Amino acid sequence: MKAQPFLFSLLLATSAFAADNLTPPESLALDGVPSIPSEIGQQVGRYTEARAAAFLDWNPVKDGMLILTRFGDTNQVHFVKQAGGARSQLTFFPDRIDNASFDPKEGAFFVFSKGTGGNEFNQNYRYDLATGEVTLLSDGKSRNSSPIWSHDGTRFAYTSTRRNGTDNDLYLESPNDPKSDRLLAEVKGGGWSIEDWSPDGAQLLVIEEISINESYLWLFDTKTGARSELTPRPPAGKEKVSYAQALFARDGKGLFVTTDRDAEFQRLAYVDLKTKEHTWLLPNEKWDIDSWDLSGDGKQIAYALNEAGMSTLHLIKVEFQDGKVTAARQPDPLFDPPIGASVINGLKWQRGPNRNLLAFNVNSARSPSDVYTWSTDAPENPATRWTTSETGGIPASRFVEPKLVTWKSFDGRELSGFLYLPDPKKFSGPRPLIVNIHGGPEAQARPTFAGRNNYLFNELGCAMILPNVRGSDGYGKSFLLLDNGFKREDSYKDISALLDWVKTQPELDPERVMAYGGSYGGFMTLEVATNYADRIRCAIDIVGISNLATFLKNTESYRRDLRRAEYGDERDPKMAEFMERIAAVNNVQKITKPLFVVQGANDPRVPKSEAEQIVATLKKQGTPVWYMLGKDEGHGFGKKRNADFLFYATVQFIRDYLLK
């Protein structure tokens, strides 16, 4: 049958388009990255269209909540009136919104926080629901935390580096009057965070973080700024203690907090403000409690337990009698998990019409993050799903469920990770493997939605493992310390042990391995590329550190001391010598396999100089290196158009160097 002229022209145009190359966004600068065929964009297509939703806050006076989700290029604030209801977009900015919360009394406005171009120098803004007017509430220059509201809703507290760019001082403000903004107290260091107001508004509960293993609780008078330390510092040589999330009890006489005091893991405790005595609410938990909230009446605490990276949700009833607190854990399970092998976070009880309604986020390998609720008024009922995020039209059954695997490291220590394997019916034989190393270092690989990476499993037949090497969170405070300072090399010896384990797995191909990681994972990737070049095919380093000494010199000052606690102090001659000795940029002659380096120009954490120095050195010696710079990005790519093109290039890199 003869084609009609228009159809014939359309077919020609389609064929021509397929032969063309993709045009990168103007926001990306490329060096050494080859042209990316358009067919990659067409094939990857729907794998880039998944979105996610995260709970932000309840409306205080009527049904509905604020959530974060993306309809365009970045995450913005949306309002959802009811479960399954429409997501009404409220903010429209080129940069992502990081947080938002209603005024806690009337819900007439909300305050949101965002930076510019990925710089993380967030500013706070008021959004008036009646008029849509947006008002800047912070100074427009410094780095500011999201607000913590007083219980009467008249003021909020936040931290800011505006005084000197380094210290997180405490500020108070009435959001209805930006001129009311005032400095409450000057502090020393970048690790101060405000947790809660006392019920009478007279005090702020504040955490001073020195490192992930060391932090302290303080009270600040909201009139004078006078402070008192609740948790004295241990004597030299004694074990340090970490305090995490903290909230006042409803009577203001004590507080609830998670802490690893006298334990390996973060446990829930009640601290009496008069005696400073700690009462353990869950003394026998063997995993971290990593998300929790106290109900409006102060009688219930919902919490998520991190069990080897997977979450379980629990409830305890709290009672006070004769000055003592008791806690009774409710029978498990509260309800059947909405999604198997999931990660649960963002717990928050409703403070308005239904105080027995709990909101939380659920994320799993087969579903991106979505918002659920559950009510103690009907505990026999399952959780209610408020949002159903799209996955590009790909059925959930096509997304790979990872399995938890373990291996022994060089010192006999057992390590674990999550292994994603492609469908053996579609891809036979040993599969090429991507070793995806998490950042942090004090983070944890967990079985969450793989997003674009599902294309690598489903269409390219790649396997991927997410290892939790020593220094990862979630396995106790002793495990966290195993990679600090001069022990740094032990963490990438864990990857060497993993590569030994790969040789014993018939479904994995030890001859086709790619190292991949972002941030500290990028540092690890460069170290693997340096020390084990003969055991990998190629590597992708995203916003990674190429020299710890130069990184500490150039990272933003507000975070420098926090990182020194982990990596060591580069001002110490012995530590500086160690950092220079192990630096990938100083051992670049050992990097013999192709490397793809990705960086954000506005990154405040790992400055672009870390990427530039490794790229320049590799180019001089002739090692294949691709370099992609996001001119409007920071610590990773937050804009969809940039992230999409990065993934297209990643697919091409994998085709060129891993699969062949």
Short mmCIF file of N, CA and C in Angstrom, two decimals, residues 435 499 510-515 525 528-530 532-539 593-594 658:
data_model
loop_
_atom_site.label_atom_id
_atom_site.label_comp_id
_atom_site.label_asym_id
_atom_site.label_seq_id
_atom_site.Cartn_x
_atom_site.Cartn_y
_atom_site.Cartn_z
N VAL A 435 28.66 -1.41 41.30
CA VAL A 435 28.81 -1.28 42.75
C VAL A 435 28.51 0.17 43.10
N LEU A 499 34.39 -7.47 46.09
CA LEU A 499 34.79 -7.94 44.76
C LEU A 499 35.25 -9.39 44.81
N PRO A 510 32.49 -11.10 37.42
CA PRO A 510 33.56 -10.33 38.05
C PRO A 510 34.46 -9.61 37.07
N GLU A 511 34.34 -9.95 35.78
CA GLU A 511 35.16 -9.30 34.75
C GLU A 511 34.50 -8.04 34.22
N ARG A 512 33.25 -7.79 34.60
CA ARG A 512 32.55 -6.58 34.14
C ARG A 512 31.93 -5.90 35.36
N VAL A 513 32.74 -5.05 36.00
CA VAL A 513 32.32 -4.35 37.22
C VAL A 513 32.57 -2.86 37.03
N MET A 514 31.60 -2.04 37.43
CA MET A 514 31.75 -0.59 37.41
C MET A 514 31.54 -0.06 38.83
N ALA A 515 32.44 0.81 39.29
CA ALA A 515 32.26 1.50 40.57
C ALA A 515 31.50 2.79 40.32
N THR A 525 34.50 5.82 45.18
CA THR A 525 34.64 5.40 43.78
C THR A 525 36.03 5.71 43.25
N VAL A 528 38.48 3.29 44.80
CA VAL A 528 38.39 1.97 44.15
C VAL A 528 39.07 2.02 42.78
N ALA A 529 38.83 3.10 42.03
CA ALA A 529 39.46 3.25 40.72
C ALA A 529 40.97 3.35 40.83
N THR A 530 41.45 3.88 41.95
CA THR A 530 42.89 4.02 42.18
C THR A 530 43.53 2.72 42.64
N TYR A 532 42.08 -0.49 42.89
CA TYR A 532 41.64 -1.77 42.33
C TYR A 532 41.31 -1.63 40.85
N ALA A 533 42.14 -0.89 40.14
CA ALA A 533 41.88 -0.64 38.72
C ALA A 533 41.82 -1.93 37.91
N ASP A 534 42.58 -2.94 38.34
CA ASP A 534 42.61 -4.20 37.60
C ASP A 534 41.36 -5.03 37.83
N ARG A 535 40.46 -4.57 38.72
CA ARG A 535 39.28 -5.36 39.06
C ARG A 535 37.99 -4.70 38.61
N ILE A 536 38.09 -3.55 37.94
CA ILE A 536 36.91 -2.87 37.43
C ILE A 536 37.11 -2.53 35.97
N ARG A 537 36.01 -2.28 35.28
CA ARG A 537 36.05 -1.86 33.88
C ARG A 537 36.07 -0.33 33.75
N CYS A 538 35.36 0.35 34.68
CA CYS A 538 35.18 1.80 34.56
C CYS A 538 34.58 2.31 35.87
N ALA A 539 34.40 3.65 35.98
CA ALA A 539 33.87 4.22 37.21
C ALA A 539 33.17 5.54 36.92
N LYS A 593 41.44 2.99 34.13
CA LYS A 593 40.17 2.68 33.49
C LYS A 593 39.35 3.95 33.30
N PRO A 594 38.47 3.98 32.29
CA PRO A 594 37.69 5.19 31.99
C PRO A 594 36.90 5.69 33.20
N LEU A 658 31.31 -0.76 30.03
CA LEU A 658 30.98 -1.87 30.93
C LEU A 658 30.45 -3.09 30.18
#
